[in-house]
mmCIF file of C-alpha atoms and ligand atoms in Angstrom:
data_model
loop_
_atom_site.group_PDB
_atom_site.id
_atom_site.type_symbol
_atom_site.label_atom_id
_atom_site.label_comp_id
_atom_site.label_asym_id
_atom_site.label_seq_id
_atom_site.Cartn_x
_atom_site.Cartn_y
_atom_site.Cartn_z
ATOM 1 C CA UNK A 1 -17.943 -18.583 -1.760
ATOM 2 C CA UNK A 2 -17.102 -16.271 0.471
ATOM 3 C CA UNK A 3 -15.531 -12.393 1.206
ATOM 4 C CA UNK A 4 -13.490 -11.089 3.783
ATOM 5 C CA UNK A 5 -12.274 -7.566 4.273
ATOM 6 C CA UNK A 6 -8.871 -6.814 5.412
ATOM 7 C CA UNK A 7 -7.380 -3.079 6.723
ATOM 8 C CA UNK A 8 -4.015 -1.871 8.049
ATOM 9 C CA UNK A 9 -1.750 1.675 8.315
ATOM 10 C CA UNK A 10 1.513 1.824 8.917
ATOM 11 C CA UNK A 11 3.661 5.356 10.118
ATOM 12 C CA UNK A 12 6.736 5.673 7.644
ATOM 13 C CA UNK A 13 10.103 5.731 9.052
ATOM 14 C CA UNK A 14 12.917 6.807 6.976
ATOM 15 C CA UNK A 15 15.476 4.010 8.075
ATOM 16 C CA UNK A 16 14.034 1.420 5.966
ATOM 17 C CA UNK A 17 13.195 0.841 2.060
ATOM 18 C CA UNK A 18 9.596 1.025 1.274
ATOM 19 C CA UNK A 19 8.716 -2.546 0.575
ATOM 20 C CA UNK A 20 4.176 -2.976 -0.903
ATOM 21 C CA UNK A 21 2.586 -5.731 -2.233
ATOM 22 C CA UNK A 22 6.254 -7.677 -1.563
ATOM 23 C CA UNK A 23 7.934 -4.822 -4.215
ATOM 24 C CA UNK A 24 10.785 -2.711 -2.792
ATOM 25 C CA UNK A 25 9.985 0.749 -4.236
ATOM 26 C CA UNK A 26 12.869 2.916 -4.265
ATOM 27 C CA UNK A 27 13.497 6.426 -3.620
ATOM 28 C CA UNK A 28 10.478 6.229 -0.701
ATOM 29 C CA UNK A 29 10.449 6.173 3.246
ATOM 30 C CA UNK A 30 9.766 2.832 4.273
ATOM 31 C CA UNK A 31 7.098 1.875 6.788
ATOM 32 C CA UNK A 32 7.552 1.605 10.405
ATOM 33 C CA UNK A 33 6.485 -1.882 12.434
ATOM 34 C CA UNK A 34 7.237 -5.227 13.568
ATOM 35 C CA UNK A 35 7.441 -7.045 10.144
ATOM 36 C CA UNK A 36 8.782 -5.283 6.966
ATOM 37 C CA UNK A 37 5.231 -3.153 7.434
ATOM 38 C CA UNK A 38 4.327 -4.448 4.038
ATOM 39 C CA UNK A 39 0.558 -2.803 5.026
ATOM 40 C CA UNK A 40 -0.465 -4.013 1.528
ATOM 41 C CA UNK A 41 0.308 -7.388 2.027
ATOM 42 C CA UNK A 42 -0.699 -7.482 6.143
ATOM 43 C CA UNK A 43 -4.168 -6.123 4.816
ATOM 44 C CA UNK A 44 -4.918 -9.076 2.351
ATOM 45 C CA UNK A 45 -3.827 -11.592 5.061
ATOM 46 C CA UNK A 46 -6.866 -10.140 6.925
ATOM 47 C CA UNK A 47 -9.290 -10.203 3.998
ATOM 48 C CA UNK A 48 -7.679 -14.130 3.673
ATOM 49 C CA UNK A 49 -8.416 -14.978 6.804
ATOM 50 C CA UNK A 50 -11.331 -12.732 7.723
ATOM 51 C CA UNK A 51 -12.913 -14.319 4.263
ATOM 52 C CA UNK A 52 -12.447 -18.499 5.906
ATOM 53 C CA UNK A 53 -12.937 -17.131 9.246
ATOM 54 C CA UNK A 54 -9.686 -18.252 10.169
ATOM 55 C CA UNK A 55 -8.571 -15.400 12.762
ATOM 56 C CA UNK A 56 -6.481 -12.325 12.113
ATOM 57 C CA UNK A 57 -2.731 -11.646 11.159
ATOM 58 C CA UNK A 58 -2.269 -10.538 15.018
ATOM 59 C CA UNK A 59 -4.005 -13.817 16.321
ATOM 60 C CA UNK A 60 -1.235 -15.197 13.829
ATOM 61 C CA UNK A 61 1.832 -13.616 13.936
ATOM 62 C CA UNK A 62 2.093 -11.232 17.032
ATOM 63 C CA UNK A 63 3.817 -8.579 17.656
ATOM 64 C CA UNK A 64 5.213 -9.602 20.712
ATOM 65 C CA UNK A 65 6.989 -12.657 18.829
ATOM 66 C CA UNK A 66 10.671 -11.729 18.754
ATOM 67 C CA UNK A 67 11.465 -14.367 15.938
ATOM 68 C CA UNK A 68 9.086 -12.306 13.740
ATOM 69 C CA UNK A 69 10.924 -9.043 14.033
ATOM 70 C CA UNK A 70 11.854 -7.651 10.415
ATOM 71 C CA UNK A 71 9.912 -10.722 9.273
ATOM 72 C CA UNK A 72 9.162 -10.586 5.281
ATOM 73 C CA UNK A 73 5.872 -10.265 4.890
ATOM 74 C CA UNK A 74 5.907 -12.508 1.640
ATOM 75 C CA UNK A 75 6.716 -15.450 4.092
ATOM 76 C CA UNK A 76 3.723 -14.445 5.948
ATOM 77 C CA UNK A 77 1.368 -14.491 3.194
ATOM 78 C CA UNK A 78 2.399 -17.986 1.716
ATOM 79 C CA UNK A 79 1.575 -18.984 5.370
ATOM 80 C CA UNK A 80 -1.692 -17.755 5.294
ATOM 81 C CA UNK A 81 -2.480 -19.408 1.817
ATOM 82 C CA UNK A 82 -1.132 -22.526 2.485
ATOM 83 C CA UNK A 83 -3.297 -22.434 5.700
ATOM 84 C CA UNK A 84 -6.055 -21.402 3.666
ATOM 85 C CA UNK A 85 -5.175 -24.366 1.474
ATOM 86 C CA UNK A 86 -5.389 -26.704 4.327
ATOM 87 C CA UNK A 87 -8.503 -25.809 5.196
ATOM 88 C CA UNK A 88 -9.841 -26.172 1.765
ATOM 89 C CA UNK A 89 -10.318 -22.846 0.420
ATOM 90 C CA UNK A 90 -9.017 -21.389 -3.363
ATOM 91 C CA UNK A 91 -8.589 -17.600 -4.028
ATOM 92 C CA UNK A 92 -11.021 -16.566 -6.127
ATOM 93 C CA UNK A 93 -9.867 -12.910 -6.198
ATOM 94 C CA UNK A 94 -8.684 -9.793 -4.372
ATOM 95 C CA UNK A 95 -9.069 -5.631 -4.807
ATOM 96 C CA UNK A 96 -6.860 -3.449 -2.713
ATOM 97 C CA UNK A 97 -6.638 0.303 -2.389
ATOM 98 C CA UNK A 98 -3.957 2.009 -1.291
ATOM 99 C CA UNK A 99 -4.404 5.242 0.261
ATOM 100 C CA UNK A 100 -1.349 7.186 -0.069
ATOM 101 C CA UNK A 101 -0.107 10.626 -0.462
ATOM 102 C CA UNK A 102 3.399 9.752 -1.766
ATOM 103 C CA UNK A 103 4.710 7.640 -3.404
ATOM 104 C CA UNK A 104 2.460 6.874 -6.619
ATOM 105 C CA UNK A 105 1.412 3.512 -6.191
ATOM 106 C CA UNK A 106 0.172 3.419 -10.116
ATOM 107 C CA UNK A 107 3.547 3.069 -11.405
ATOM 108 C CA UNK A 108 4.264 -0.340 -9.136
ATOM 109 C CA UNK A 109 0.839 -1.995 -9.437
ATOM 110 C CA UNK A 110 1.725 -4.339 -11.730
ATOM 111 C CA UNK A 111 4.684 -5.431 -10.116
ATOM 112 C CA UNK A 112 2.734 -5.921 -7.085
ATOM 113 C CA UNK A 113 -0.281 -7.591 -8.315
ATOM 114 C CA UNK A 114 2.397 -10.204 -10.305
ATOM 115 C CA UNK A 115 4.674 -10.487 -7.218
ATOM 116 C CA UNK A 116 1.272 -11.695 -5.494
ATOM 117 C CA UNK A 117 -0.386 -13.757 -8.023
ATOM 118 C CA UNK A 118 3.641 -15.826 -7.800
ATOM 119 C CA UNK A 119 3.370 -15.821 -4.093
ATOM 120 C CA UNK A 120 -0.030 -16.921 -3.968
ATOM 121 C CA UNK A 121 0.307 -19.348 -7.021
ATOM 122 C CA UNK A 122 -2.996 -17.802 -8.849
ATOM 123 C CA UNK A 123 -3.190 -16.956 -12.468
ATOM 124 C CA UNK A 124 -2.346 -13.591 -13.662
ATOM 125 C CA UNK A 125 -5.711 -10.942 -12.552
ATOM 126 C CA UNK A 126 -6.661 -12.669 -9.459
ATOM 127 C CA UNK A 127 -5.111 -9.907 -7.803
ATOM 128 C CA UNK A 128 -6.359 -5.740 -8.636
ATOM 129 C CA UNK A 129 -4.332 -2.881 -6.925
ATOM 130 C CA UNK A 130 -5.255 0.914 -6.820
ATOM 131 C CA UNK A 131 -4.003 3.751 -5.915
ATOM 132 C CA UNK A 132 -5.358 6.849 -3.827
ATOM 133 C CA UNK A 133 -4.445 10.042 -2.146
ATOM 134 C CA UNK A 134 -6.471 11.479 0.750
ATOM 135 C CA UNK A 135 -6.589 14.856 -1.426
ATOM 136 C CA UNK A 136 -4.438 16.455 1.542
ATOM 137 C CA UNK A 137 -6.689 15.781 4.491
ATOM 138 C CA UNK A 138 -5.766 14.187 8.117
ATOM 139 C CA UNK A 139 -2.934 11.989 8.811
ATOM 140 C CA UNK A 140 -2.599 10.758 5.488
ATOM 141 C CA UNK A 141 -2.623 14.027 3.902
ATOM 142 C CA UNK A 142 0.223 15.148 6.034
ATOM 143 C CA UNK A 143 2.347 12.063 5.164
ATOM 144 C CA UNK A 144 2.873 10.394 8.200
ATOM 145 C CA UNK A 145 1.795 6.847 6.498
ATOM 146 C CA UNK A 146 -0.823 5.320 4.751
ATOM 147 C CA UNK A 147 -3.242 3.238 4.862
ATOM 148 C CA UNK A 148 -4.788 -0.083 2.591
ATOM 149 C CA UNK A 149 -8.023 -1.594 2.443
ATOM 150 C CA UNK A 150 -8.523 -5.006 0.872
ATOM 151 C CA UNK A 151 -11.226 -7.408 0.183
ATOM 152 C CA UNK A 152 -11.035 -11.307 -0.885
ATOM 153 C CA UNK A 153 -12.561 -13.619 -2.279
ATOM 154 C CA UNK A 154 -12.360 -17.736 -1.602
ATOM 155 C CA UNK A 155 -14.483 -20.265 -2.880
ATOM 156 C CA UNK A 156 -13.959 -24.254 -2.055
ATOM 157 C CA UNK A 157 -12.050 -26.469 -3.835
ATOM 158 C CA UNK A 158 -13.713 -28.763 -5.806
ATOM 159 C CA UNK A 159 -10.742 -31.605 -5.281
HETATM 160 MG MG1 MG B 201 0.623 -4.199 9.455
#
């Protein structure tokens, strides 16, 4: 087995829907970036990759790749596990925290942890999802984005 970590932040914009964890979440800025800015998603990509030492999502999917502009980050993910697949490693699990002064991410966490389990073809509780504020402080507290931190687990398939 193995573990990987994975981090990202994103600014929020307010020209775009909020989509986490491949859930739209209404009545929410979005996030700013080059992809959807799914930071939820872009972090467990990293904890994917950082766990079979496959790279990062920049090595991946850069930013300076016009063809991934507004890219869904679902797509990217299914990439990454079918990648991971390739190489020979299973999901074991994942934890993620998202670090967040608005919206409430308890609310969507379990349409975000099912919405990954589909994409990722696991079993329901592979994937865990919590929810934080930074009780006011920094750039978080102010609300100028968020940040998630996630780490993964993969073992090797037996077949
Ligand atoms: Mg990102």
């Amino acid at each position: 087995m193995r573990a990987g970590t994975g981090y990202d932040s994103h600014r929020f914009t307010d020209d775009r829907p909020l989509v986490l964890g491949g859930v739209v979440i209404p009545d929410a800025p979005g996030l700013a970036g080059h992809s959807d800015g799914d930071a939820v998603l872009h972090a467990l990509i990293d904890a994917l990759l950082g766990a079979a030492a496959l790279g990062s999502i920049g090595l991946l999917f850069p930013d300076t790749r016009p063809e991934l502009a507004g890219a869904d980050s679902a797509d990217l993910l299914t990439a990454v596990a079918k990648r991971l697949e390739t190489e020979g490693w299973r999901l074991v699990n994942a934890d993620i925290t998202v670090i967040a002064e608005r919206p409430r991410i308890q609310p969507h966490v379990s349409a975000m942890c099912r919405r990954i389990e589909a994409l990722l073809d696991v079993p329901d509780g592979r994937i865990s999802i919590k929810g934080k504020t930074n009780e006011g402080m920094g750039w978080i507290g102010r609300g100028e984005g968020l940040a998630v931190m996630a780490v993964a687990l993969v073992e090797r398939r037996s077949g």
